[in-house]
PDB file of C-alpha atoms in Angstrom:
ATOM      1  CA  MET A   1     109.064 132.494  83.258  1.00  0.00           C
ATOM      2  CA  GLU A   2     108.874 129.013  82.425  1.00  0.00           C
ATOM      3  CA  ILE A   3     107.889 126.839  79.661  1.00  0.00           C
ATOM      4  CA  ARG A   4     105.448 124.720  81.493  1.00  0.00           C
ATOM      5  CA  GLU A   5     103.690 128.207  82.556  1.00  0.00           C
ATOM      6  CA  MET A   6     103.264 129.599  78.797  1.00  0.00           C
ATOM      7  CA  ARG A   7     102.156 125.990  78.218  1.00  0.00           C
ATOM      8  CA  ALA A   8      99.345 126.296  80.624  1.00  0.00           C
ATOM      9  CA  PHE A   9      98.249 129.674  79.638  1.00  0.00           C
ATOM     10  CA  VAL A  10      98.339 128.979  76.018  1.00  0.00           C
ATOM     11  CA  ALA A  11      96.070 125.921  76.888  1.00  0.00           C
ATOM     12  CA  VAL A  12      93.666 127.636  79.122  1.00  0.00           C
ATOM     13  CA  VAL A  13      93.132 130.181  75.956  1.00  0.00           C
ATOM     14  CA  ASP A  14      92.917 127.321  73.674  1.00  0.00           C
ATOM     15  CA  GLU A  15      90.582 125.447  75.370  1.00  0.00           C
ATOM     16  CA  GLY A  16      88.371 128.236  76.520  1.00  0.00           C
ATOM     17  CA  GLY A  17      88.647 127.943  80.136  1.00  0.00           C
ATOM     18  CA  LEU A  18      90.391 126.348  82.946  1.00  0.00           C
ATOM     19  CA  SER A  19      88.327 123.379  83.467  1.00  0.00           C
ATOM     20  CA  ALA A  20      88.857 122.222  79.896  1.00  0.00           C
ATOM     21  CA  ALA A  21      92.648 123.040  79.823  1.00  0.00           C
ATOM     22  CA  ALA A  22      92.943 121.032  83.080  1.00  0.00           C
ATOM     23  CA  ARG A  23      91.384 118.011  81.426  1.00  0.00           C
ATOM     24  CA  ALA A  24      93.327 118.423  78.215  1.00  0.00           C
ATOM     25  CA  MET A  25      96.613 118.581  80.418  1.00  0.00           C
ATOM     26  CA  HIS A  26      95.687 115.992  82.813  1.00  0.00           C
ATOM     27  CA  VAL A  27      96.136 118.149  86.041  1.00  0.00           C
ATOM     28  CA  SER A  28      93.796 119.381  88.579  1.00  0.00           C
ATOM     29  CA  GLN A  29      92.104 122.806  88.002  1.00  0.00           C
ATOM     30  CA  SER A  30      93.507 124.294  91.083  1.00  0.00           C
ATOM     31  CA  ALA A  31      97.031 123.393  90.329  1.00  0.00           C
ATOM     32  CA  LEU A  32      96.438 124.893  86.658  1.00  0.00           C
ATOM     33  CA  SER A  33      95.104 127.928  88.289  1.00  0.00           C
ATOM     34  CA  GLN A  34      97.945 128.390  90.584  1.00  0.00           C
ATOM     35  CA  THR A  35     100.167 128.136  87.547  1.00  0.00           C
ATOM     36  CA  VAL A  36      98.592 130.912  85.854  1.00  0.00           C
ATOM     37  CA  ARG A  37      98.291 133.170  88.908  1.00  0.00           C
ATOM     38  CA  SER A  38     102.097 132.600  89.228  1.00  0.00           C
ATOM     39  CA  LEU A  39     102.607 133.923  85.484  1.00  0.00           C
ATOM     40  CA  GLU A  40     100.345 136.836  86.327  1.00  0.00           C
ATOM     41  CA  ARG A  41     102.588 137.751  89.310  1.00  0.00           C
ATOM     42  CA  GLN A  42     105.639 137.524  86.978  1.00  0.00           C
ATOM     43  CA  VAL A  43     104.261 139.868  84.401  1.00  0.00           C
ATOM     44  CA  GLY A  44     102.547 142.173  86.375  1.00  0.00           C
ATOM     45  CA  GLY A  45      99.092 142.209  85.645  1.00  0.00           C
ATOM     46  CA  ARG A  46      95.918 139.966  84.734  1.00  0.00           C
ATOM     47  CA  LEU A  47      96.308 137.720  81.822  1.00  0.00           C
ATOM     48  CA  LEU A  48      92.678 136.023  81.714  1.00  0.00           C
ATOM     49  CA  VAL A  49      89.303 137.569  82.266  1.00  0.00           C
ATOM     50  CA  ARG A  50      87.047 134.684  83.413  1.00  0.00           C
ATOM     51  CA  ASP A  51      83.183 134.578  83.323  1.00  0.00           C
ATOM     52  CA  HIS A  52      80.222 132.395  82.826  1.00  0.00           C
ATOM     53  CA  SER A  53      81.358 131.427  79.164  1.00  0.00           C
ATOM     54  CA  GLY A  54      84.902 130.443  80.291  1.00  0.00           C
ATOM     55  CA  ALA A  55      88.333 132.545  80.064  1.00  0.00           C
ATOM     56  CA  ARG A  56      89.515 134.648  77.413  1.00  0.00           C
ATOM     57  CA  PRO A  57      92.948 136.828  77.301  1.00  0.00           C
ATOM     58  CA  THR A  58      92.973 140.526  78.531  1.00  0.00           C
ATOM     59  CA  GLU A  59      94.975 142.841  76.121  1.00  0.00           C
ATOM     60  CA  LEU A  60      98.205 141.950  78.269  1.00  0.00           C
ATOM     61  CA  GLY A  61      97.194 138.342  77.733  1.00  0.00           C
ATOM     62  CA  VAL A  62      96.702 138.915  74.100  1.00  0.00           C
ATOM     63  CA  THR A  63     100.420 140.632  73.774  1.00  0.00           C
ATOM     64  CA  LEU A  64     101.765 137.629  75.792  1.00  0.00           C
ATOM     65  CA  LEU A  65      99.931 134.943  73.922  1.00  0.00           C
ATOM     66  CA  ALA A  66     101.580 135.101  70.515  1.00  0.00           C
ATOM     67  CA  ARG A  67     105.123 135.220  71.970  1.00  0.00           C
ATOM     68  CA  ALA A  68     104.326 132.157  74.351  1.00  0.00           C
ATOM     69  CA  ARG A  69     102.734 130.193  71.751  1.00  0.00           C
ATOM     70  CA  ALA A  70     105.875 130.491  69.523  1.00  0.00           C
ATOM     71  CA  LEU A  71     108.263 129.875  72.451  1.00  0.00           C
ATOM     72  CA  VAL A  72     106.341 126.865  73.124  1.00  0.00           C
ATOM     73  CA  GLU A  73     106.552 125.450  69.577  1.00  0.00           C
ATOM     74  CA  GLU A  74     110.260 126.552  69.353  1.00  0.00           C
ATOM     75  CA  HIS A  75     110.601 124.580  72.592  1.00  0.00           C
ATOM     76  CA  ASP A  76     109.067 121.324  71.415  1.00  0.00           C
ATOM     77  CA  GLU A  77     110.890 121.695  67.876  1.00  0.00           C
ATOM     78  CA  LEU A  78     114.113 121.981  69.610  1.00  0.00           C
ATOM     79  CA  MET A  79     113.256 118.918  71.990  1.00  0.00           C
ATOM     80  CA  ALA A  80     112.284 116.884  69.104  1.00  0.00           C
ATOM     81  CA  THR A  81     115.621 117.944  67.126  1.00  0.00           C
ATOM     82  CA  LEU A  82     117.838 117.207  69.939  1.00  0.00           C
ATOM     83  CA  THR A  83     116.571 114.035  71.436  1.00  0.00           C
ATOM     84  CA  ARG A  84     115.201 112.336  68.338  1.00  0.00           C
ATOM     85  CA  PRO A  85     116.183 108.847  69.204  1.00  0.00           C
ATOM     86  CA  ALA A  86     118.266 106.625  66.912  1.00  0.00           C
ATOM     87  CA  ALA A  87     116.529 103.570  67.904  1.00  0.00           C
ATOM     88  CA  PRO A  88     112.821 102.708  69.119  1.00  0.00           C
ATOM     89  CA  VAL A  89     112.247 104.334  72.182  1.00  0.00           C
ATOM     90  CA  GLY A  90     111.556 102.400  75.669  1.00  0.00           C
ATOM     91  CA  ARG A  91     109.474 103.290  78.580  1.00  0.00           C
ATOM     92  CA  LEU A  92     109.893 105.367  81.420  1.00  0.00           C
ATOM     93  CA  ARG A  93     109.614 104.057  84.877  1.00  0.00           C
ATOM     94  CA  VAL A  94     109.422 106.690  87.211  1.00  0.00           C
ATOM     95  CA  GLY A  95     109.574 106.407  91.301  1.00  0.00           C
ATOM     96  CA  VAL A  96     107.182 108.592  93.228  1.00  0.00           C
ATOM     97  CA  PRO A  97     107.163 109.426  97.080  1.00  0.00           C
ATOM     98  CA  LEU A  98     104.080 110.077  98.939  1.00  0.00           C
ATOM     99  CA  GLU A  99     102.920 113.775  99.003  1.00  0.00           C
ATOM    100  CA  LEU A 100     104.400 114.595  95.948  1.00  0.00           C
ATOM    101  CA  PRO A 101     102.890 118.188  94.501  1.00  0.00           C
ATOM    102  CA  THR A 102      99.854 117.055  92.168  1.00  0.00           C
ATOM    103  CA  ASP A 103     100.976 119.227  89.335  1.00  0.00           C
ATOM    104  CA  LEU A 104     104.793 118.459  88.941  1.00  0.00           C
ATOM    105  CA  LEU A 105     104.399 115.332  86.935  1.00  0.00           C
ATOM    106  CA  PRO A 106     101.752 115.824  84.924  1.00  0.00           C
ATOM    107  CA  MET A 107     102.913 118.768  83.525  1.00  0.00           C
ATOM    108  CA  ALA A 108     106.556 117.270  82.875  1.00  0.00           C
ATOM    109  CA  ILE A 109     105.026 113.997  81.355  1.00  0.00           C
ATOM    110  CA  ALA A 110     103.000 116.257  78.990  1.00  0.00           C
ATOM    111  CA  GLU A 111     106.122 118.018  77.473  1.00  0.00           C
ATOM    112  CA  VAL A 112     107.808 114.635  77.367  1.00  0.00           C
ATOM    113  CA  SER A 113     104.998 113.434  75.514  1.00  0.00           C
ATOM    114  CA  ALA A 114     105.072 116.128  72.986  1.00  0.00           C
ATOM    115  CA  THR A 115     108.287 114.867  71.774  1.00  0.00           C
ATOM    116  CA  TYR A 116     107.771 111.131  72.691  1.00  0.00           C
ATOM    117  CA  PRO A 117     104.032 110.371  72.333  1.00  0.00           C
ATOM    118  CA  ASN A 118     104.394 106.515  72.232  1.00  0.00           C
ATOM    119  CA  VAL A 119     106.825 106.453  75.320  1.00  0.00           C
ATOM    120  CA  PRO A 120     104.519 104.479  78.121  1.00  0.00           C
ATOM    121  CA  VAL A 121     105.404 106.273  81.586  1.00  0.00           C
ATOM    122  CA  ASP A 122     105.018 103.860  84.548  1.00  0.00           C
ATOM    123  CA  LEU A 123     104.522 105.471  88.063  1.00  0.00           C
ATOM    124  CA  GLN A 124     105.603 103.315  91.009  1.00  0.00           C
ATOM    125  CA  HIS A 125     104.955 104.680  94.489  1.00  0.00           C
ATOM    126  CA  ALA A 126     107.959 103.814  96.869  1.00  0.00           C
ATOM    127  CA  PRO A 127     109.766 105.222  99.847  1.00  0.00           C
ATOM    128  CA  SER A 128     113.163 107.033  98.664  1.00  0.00           C
ATOM    129  CA  THR A 129     115.666 104.414  99.784  1.00  0.00           C
ATOM    130  CA  ALA A 130     113.718 101.762  97.868  1.00  0.00           C
ATOM    131  CA  GLN A 131     113.476 103.944  94.741  1.00  0.00           C
ATOM    132  CA  LEU A 132     117.255 104.186  94.874  1.00  0.00           C
ATOM    133  CA  ALA A 133     117.883 100.850  95.575  1.00  0.00           C
ATOM    134  CA  ALA A 134     115.582 100.044  92.403  1.00  0.00           C
ATOM    135  CA  LEU A 135     117.351 102.673  90.088  1.00  0.00           C
ATOM    136  CA  ARG A 136     120.771 101.168  90.995  1.00  0.00           C
ATOM    137  CA  ALA A 137     119.400  97.628  89.856  1.00  0.00           C
ATOM    138  CA  GLY A 138     117.857  99.184  86.659  1.00  0.00           C
ATOM    139  CA  GLU A 139     114.387  98.574  87.645  1.00  0.00           C
ATOM    140  CA  ILE A 140     113.175 102.243  87.292  1.00  0.00           C
ATOM    141  CA  GLU A 141     114.605 105.046  84.947  1.00  0.00           C
ATOM    142  CA  ILE A 142     114.222 108.074  87.349  1.00  0.00           C
ATOM    143  CA  ALA A 143     113.699 108.443  91.176  1.00  0.00           C
ATOM    144  CA  LEU A 144     112.003 111.467  92.835  1.00  0.00           C
ATOM    145  CA  VAL A 145     113.341 111.175  96.333  1.00  0.00           C
ATOM    146  CA  ARG A 146     113.683 113.257  99.641  1.00  0.00           C
ATOM    147  CA  ASP A 147     117.445 112.461 100.128  1.00  0.00           C
ATOM    148  CA  ARG A 148     120.060 113.548  97.803  1.00  0.00           C
ATOM    149  CA  PRO A 149     122.448 110.571  96.816  1.00  0.00           C
ATOM    150  CA  THR A 150     126.112 111.340  96.889  1.00  0.00           C
ATOM    151  CA  ASP A 151     127.395 108.316  94.869  1.00  0.00           C
ATOM    152  CA  ALA A 152     129.204 108.968  91.599  1.00  0.00           C
ATOM    153  CA  VAL A 153     126.888 106.606  89.733  1.00  0.00           C
ATOM    154  CA  LEU A 154     123.659 108.683  90.079  1.00  0.00           C
ATOM    155  CA  ASP A 155     123.277 112.398  88.784  1.00  0.00           C
ATOM    156  CA  SER A 156     120.204 114.478  90.176  1.00  0.00           C
ATOM    157  CA  VAL A 157     118.535 117.696  89.769  1.00  0.00           C
ATOM    158  CA  LEU A 158     116.051 119.477  92.342  1.00  0.00           C
ATOM    159  CA  ALA A 159     112.499 119.366  91.619  1.00  0.00           C
ATOM    160  CA  VAL A 160     110.805 120.695  94.392  1.00  0.00           C
ATOM    161  CA  GLU A 161     111.297 122.887  97.415  1.00  0.00           C
ATOM    162  CA  GLU A 162     108.419 122.981 100.023  1.00  0.00           C
ATOM    163  CA  SER A 163     108.109 125.346 102.978  1.00  0.00           C
ATOM    164  CA  MET A 164     106.474 122.767 105.406  1.00  0.00           C
ATOM    165  CA  GLY A 165     103.384 124.192 107.551  1.00  0.00           C
ATOM    166  CA  VAL A 166     101.507 122.443 110.409  1.00  0.00           C
ATOM    167  CA  VAL A 167      98.287 120.662 110.662  1.00  0.00           C
ATOM    168  CA  LEU A 168      96.382 121.085 114.076  1.00  0.00           C
ATOM    169  CA  THR A 169      92.935 120.686 115.256  1.00  0.00           C
ATOM    170  CA  VAL A 170      90.979 124.001 115.078  1.00  0.00           C
ATOM    171  CA  SER A 171      91.004 124.249 118.905  1.00  0.00           C
ATOM    172  CA  ARG A 172      94.839 123.704 119.171  1.00  0.00           C
ATOM    173  CA  ALA A 173      95.693 126.313 116.397  1.00  0.00           C
ATOM    174  CA  ASP A 174      93.308 128.840 118.375  1.00  0.00           C
ATOM    175  CA  GLU A 175      95.724 128.277 121.247  1.00  0.00           C
ATOM    176  CA  LEU A 176      99.036 128.338 119.284  1.00  0.00           C
ATOM    177  CA  ALA A 177      98.504 130.254 116.060  1.00  0.00           C
ATOM    178  CA  ASP A 178      99.667 134.109 115.830  1.00  0.00           C
ATOM    179  CA  ALA A 179      98.663 136.279 112.851  1.00  0.00           C
ATOM    180  CA  GLY A 180     101.490 135.012 110.637  1.00  0.00           C
ATOM    181  CA  GLY A 181     101.321 131.464 111.538  1.00  0.00           C
ATOM    182  CA  VAL A 182     102.378 128.986 114.327  1.00  0.00           C
ATOM    183  CA  ARG A 183     105.990 129.335 115.702  1.00  0.00           C
ATOM    184  CA  LEU A 184     107.649 125.964 115.894  1.00  0.00           C
ATOM    185  CA  HIS A 185     108.832 126.000 119.746  1.00  0.00           C
ATOM    186  CA  ARG A 186     104.921 126.432 120.507  1.00  0.00           C
ATOM    187  CA  LEU A 187     104.397 122.757 119.762  1.00  0.00           C
ATOM    188  CA  SER A 188     106.614 121.434 121.964  1.00  0.00           C
ATOM    189  CA  GLY A 189     103.672 119.832 123.803  1.00  0.00           C
ATOM    190  CA  LEU A 190     102.508 117.865 121.231  1.00  0.00           C
ATOM    191  CA  SER A 191     103.702 114.694 119.522  1.00  0.00           C
ATOM    192  CA  TRP A 192     104.965 114.768 115.953  1.00  0.00           C
ATOM    193  CA  VAL A 193     103.031 112.424 113.469  1.00  0.00           C
ATOM    194  CA  GLY A 194     106.397 111.632 111.537  1.00  0.00           C
ATOM    195  CA  PHE A 195     107.334 108.892 108.825  1.00  0.00           C
ATOM    196  CA  ALA A 196     109.504 106.048 108.930  1.00  0.00           C
ATOM    197  CA  ARG A 197     113.331 106.792 109.250  1.00  0.00           C
ATOM    198  CA  SER A 198     113.997 104.104 106.556  1.00  0.00           C
ATOM    199  CA  ASP A 199     112.077 105.876 104.138  1.00  0.00           C
ATOM    200  CA  ALA A 200     114.714 108.725 103.969  1.00  0.00           C
ATOM    201  CA  PRO A 201     117.165 108.836 106.449  1.00  0.00           C
ATOM    202  CA  ALA A 202     118.863 112.111 106.117  1.00  0.00           C
ATOM    203  CA  TRP A 203     115.661 114.036 105.699  1.00  0.00           C
ATOM    204  CA  HIS A 204     114.078 112.225 108.805  1.00  0.00           C
ATOM    205  CA  ASP A 205     117.015 113.040 110.853  1.00  0.00           C
ATOM    206  CA  GLN A 206     116.988 116.680 109.646  1.00  0.00           C
ATOM    207  CA  VAL A 207     113.470 117.130 110.555  1.00  0.00           C
ATOM    208  CA  VAL A 208     114.042 115.557 113.764  1.00  0.00           C
ATOM    209  CA  ALA A 209     116.982 117.563 114.678  1.00  0.00           C
ATOM    210  CA  THR A 210     115.089 120.761 113.942  1.00  0.00           C
ATOM    211  CA  LEU A 211     112.086 119.759 116.161  1.00  0.00           C
ATOM    212  CA  HIS A 212     114.418 118.970 118.977  1.00  0.00           C
ATOM    213  CA  SER A 213     116.182 122.457 118.404  1.00  0.00           C
ATOM    214  CA  HIS A 214     112.856 123.967 119.212  1.00  0.00           C
ATOM    215  CA  GLY A 215     112.127 121.679 122.294  1.00  0.00           C
ATOM    216  CA  ILE A 216     109.771 119.164 120.472  1.00  0.00           C
ATOM    217  CA  THR A 217     111.151 115.519 121.434  1.00  0.00           C
ATOM    218  CA  ASP A 218     107.883 113.402 121.256  1.00  0.00           C
ATOM    219  CA  ILE A 219     107.990 111.490 117.892  1.00  0.00           C
ATOM    220  CA  ASP A 220     104.850 109.576 117.493  1.00  0.00           C
ATOM    221  CA  SER A 221     105.120 105.902 116.879  1.00  0.00           C
ATOM    222  CA  ALA A 222     103.286 105.544 113.714  1.00  0.00           C
ATOM    223  CA  GLY A 223     106.645 106.385 111.859  1.00  0.00           C
ATOM    224  CA  ASP A 224     108.606 103.744 113.749  1.00  0.00           C
ATOM    225  CA  ASP A 225     108.274 100.780 111.421  1.00  0.00           C
ATOM    226  CA  ASP A 226     108.949 100.526 107.560  1.00  0.00           C
ATOM    227  CA  ARG A 227     105.510 100.983 106.404  1.00  0.00           C
ATOM    228  CA  PRO A 228     104.535 104.414 105.036  1.00  0.00           C
ATOM    229  CA  VAL A 229     102.435 106.562 107.141  1.00  0.00           C
ATOM    230  CA  PRO A 230      99.292 107.485 105.002  1.00  0.00           C
ATOM    231  CA  ARG A 231      97.514 110.505 105.016  1.00  0.00           C
ATOM    232  CA  GLU A 232      94.478 108.941 106.867  1.00  0.00           C
ATOM    233  CA  VAL A 233      96.626 108.025 109.752  1.00  0.00           C
ATOM    234  CA  LYS A 234      98.345 111.365 110.120  1.00  0.00           C
ATOM    235  CA  LEU A 235      94.891 113.192 110.239  1.00  0.00           C
ATOM    236  CA  ALA A 236      93.556 110.637 112.789  1.00  0.00           C
ATOM    237  CA  ALA A 237      96.484 111.083 115.018  1.00  0.00           C
ATOM    238  CA  VAL A 238      96.199 115.069 114.677  1.00  0.00           C
ATOM    239  CA  GLY A 239      92.436 114.745 115.229  1.00  0.00           C
ATOM    240  CA  THR A 240      92.913 113.676 118.918  1.00  0.00           C
ATOM    241  CA  GLY A 241      94.608 117.035 119.682  1.00  0.00           C
ATOM    242  CA  ARG A 242      97.602 115.699 121.212  1.00  0.00           C
ATOM    243  CA  ALA A 243      99.527 115.388 117.969  1.00  0.00           C
ATOM    244  CA  PHE A 244     100.751 117.469 114.914  1.00  0.00           C
ATOM    245  CA  ALA A 245     101.645 116.811 111.339  1.00  0.00           C
ATOM    246  CA  LEU A 246     103.963 118.495 108.978  1.00  0.00           C
ATOM    247  CA  ALA A 247     102.696 119.405 105.467  1.00  0.00           C
ATOM    248  CA  SER A 248     103.108 121.263 102.540  1.00  0.00           C
ATOM    249  CA  PRO A 249     100.555 123.700 101.433  1.00  0.00           C
ATOM    250  CA  ALA A 250      99.317 121.573  98.553  1.00  0.00           C
ATOM    251  CA  TRP A 251      98.996 118.295 100.615  1.00  0.00           C
ATOM    252  CA  VAL A 252      96.263 119.385 102.699  1.00  0.00           C
ATOM    253  CA  HIS A 253      93.454 120.660 100.813  1.00  0.00           C
ATOM    254  CA  PRO A 254      90.624 119.705 101.421  1.00  0.00           C
ATOM    255  CA  LEU A 255      91.096 118.770 105.363  1.00  0.00           C
ATOM    256  CA  PRO A 256      88.318 117.150 107.418  1.00  0.00           C
ATOM    257  CA  GLY A 257      86.279 119.341 109.522  1.00  0.00           C
ATOM    258  CA  GLY A 258      87.979 120.259 112.906  1.00  0.00           C
ATOM    259  CA  LEU A 259      91.506 120.365 111.123  1.00  0.00           C
ATOM    260  CA  VAL A 260      93.490 123.448 109.867  1.00  0.00           C
ATOM    261  CA  TRP A 261      96.748 124.053 108.216  1.00  0.00           C
ATOM    262  CA  HIS A 262      98.904 127.054 109.109  1.00  0.00           C
ATOM    263  CA  PRO A 263     102.418 128.028 107.770  1.00  0.00           C
ATOM    264  CA  LEU A 264     105.522 127.559 110.169  1.00  0.00           C
ATOM    265  CA  ILE A 265     106.644 131.334 110.888  1.00  0.00           C
ATOM    266  CA  GLY A 266     110.240 131.623 109.403  1.00  0.00           C
ATOM    267  CA  HIS A 267     109.970 128.655 107.270  1.00  0.00           C
ATOM    268  CA  PRO A 268     112.212 126.268 109.773  1.00  0.00           C
ATOM    269  CA  VAL A 269     111.288 123.182 107.878  1.00  0.00           C
ATOM    270  CA  VAL A 270     111.883 122.760 104.176  1.00  0.00           C
ATOM    271  CA  ARG A 271     111.470 119.735 102.277  1.00  0.00           C
ATOM    272  CA  HIS A 272     113.499 118.933  99.127  1.00  0.00           C
ATOM    273  CA  THR A 273     112.635 116.449  96.430  1.00  0.00           C
ATOM    274  CA  TRP A 274     115.297 115.247  93.878  1.00  0.00           C
ATOM    275  CA  ALA A 275     115.087 113.798  90.470  1.00  0.00           C
ATOM    276  CA  VAL A 276     117.695 111.068  90.220  1.00  0.00           C
ATOM    277  CA  TRP A 277     118.763 108.956  87.510  1.00  0.00           C
ATOM    278  CA  ARG A 278     121.634 106.823  86.439  1.00  0.00           C
ATOM    279  CA  ALA A 279     124.801 108.847  85.352  1.00  0.00           C
ATOM    280  CA  ASP A 280     125.397 106.293  82.712  1.00  0.00           C
ATOM    281  CA  SER A 281     122.004 106.590  81.158  1.00  0.00           C
ATOM    282  CA  ARG A 282     121.592 107.385  77.380  1.00  0.00           C
ATOM    283  CA  GLN A 283     118.045 107.233  76.830  1.00  0.00           C
ATOM    284  CA  ARG A 284     116.870 110.429  75.230  1.00  0.00           C
ATOM    285  CA  GLU A 285     113.131 110.525  76.647  1.00  0.00           C
ATOM    286  CA  LEU A 286     114.736 110.247  80.188  1.00  0.00           C
ATOM    287  CA  ALA A 287     116.760 113.354  79.230  1.00  0.00           C
ATOM    288  CA  ALA A 288     113.638 115.016  78.262  1.00  0.00           C
ATOM    289  CA  LEU A 289     111.850 114.241  81.585  1.00  0.00           C
ATOM    290  CA  VAL A 290     114.866 115.550  83.332  1.00  0.00           C
ATOM    291  CA  ALA A 291     114.589 118.751  81.253  1.00  0.00           C
ATOM    292  CA  ALA A 292     111.193 119.220  82.254  1.00  0.00           C
ATOM    293  CA  LEU A 293     111.849 118.653  86.119  1.00  0.00           C
ATOM    294  CA  ALA A 294     115.112 120.803  86.246  1.00  0.00           C
ATOM    295  CA  SER A 295     113.386 124.043  87.211  1.00  0.00           C
ATOM    296  CA  PRO A 296     112.227 123.374  90.882  1.00  0.00           C
ATOM    297  CA  ILE A 297     108.653 124.554  91.979  1.00  0.00           C
ATOM    298  CA  ALA A 298     108.758 126.133  95.015  1.00  0.00           C
ATOM    299  CA  CYS A 299     105.844 125.798  97.403  1.00  0.00           C
ATOM    300  CA  GLY A 300     105.066 127.782 100.072  1.00  0.00           C
ATOM    301  CA  PRO A 301     102.425 130.117 102.031  1.00  0.00           C
ATOM    302  CA  GLY A 302     100.235 132.253  99.853  1.00  0.00           C
TER     303      GLY A 302
END
């Protein structure tokens, strides 16, 4: 069990329901619901009873609640003690890639804000390569990237691991999908709507190599230049029935009519997102954010 999961459970009980807790934590209700379900799977039973009036803890939930609340309070007190700044704190500038899981940053930032309530957090969307350049130049404090850097001036930690699935038209999915999903080699007649290699070269090359090993050689030109490939472009290309897009489960909801997501059988394509910062940084609010991101979220089918 992770602090963020116990914090979410306590918030639902304190706020009396998922929607109120989601607003208080600045996360989507679906993301919060997934976090609670993950905690329930770990403890082996239901923690909440939901009805028209909201949510209340079950007997098991009551047992967990007191300890979870104490652990969250102890965590916040410990972080306040260990990371109390000797000088006024600054701001946190965070580089963010496209298609980041929606619940990752809000929960991490909420943990930082519990210790540093006056620290502004600025989010800056940029490709992985641009983020790393900005990090080295001191223009951001932390980058969330798809390629893990190897130079000694930077430190990193795994923040997200996602088993990618495939977006297809319903008619294509009827042709290609089995009961458990889609086998990658069955997409060999379609074009992959990818992303610019300049965004994350190592990740791009890994995807292309995996596709080639399964007989998929047609790469859509939408990802050939340096511009990001937005969701609308990917889904429009997939809608022609001649292409597919790789996507994590969290990215695809909701999909336009006529499109559907399926897992890839065997998880042949797994995307990693790394939190990266300067190794010489002594910014304590940055250390708190790194700590909040240090337990990777695993996103996969189911």
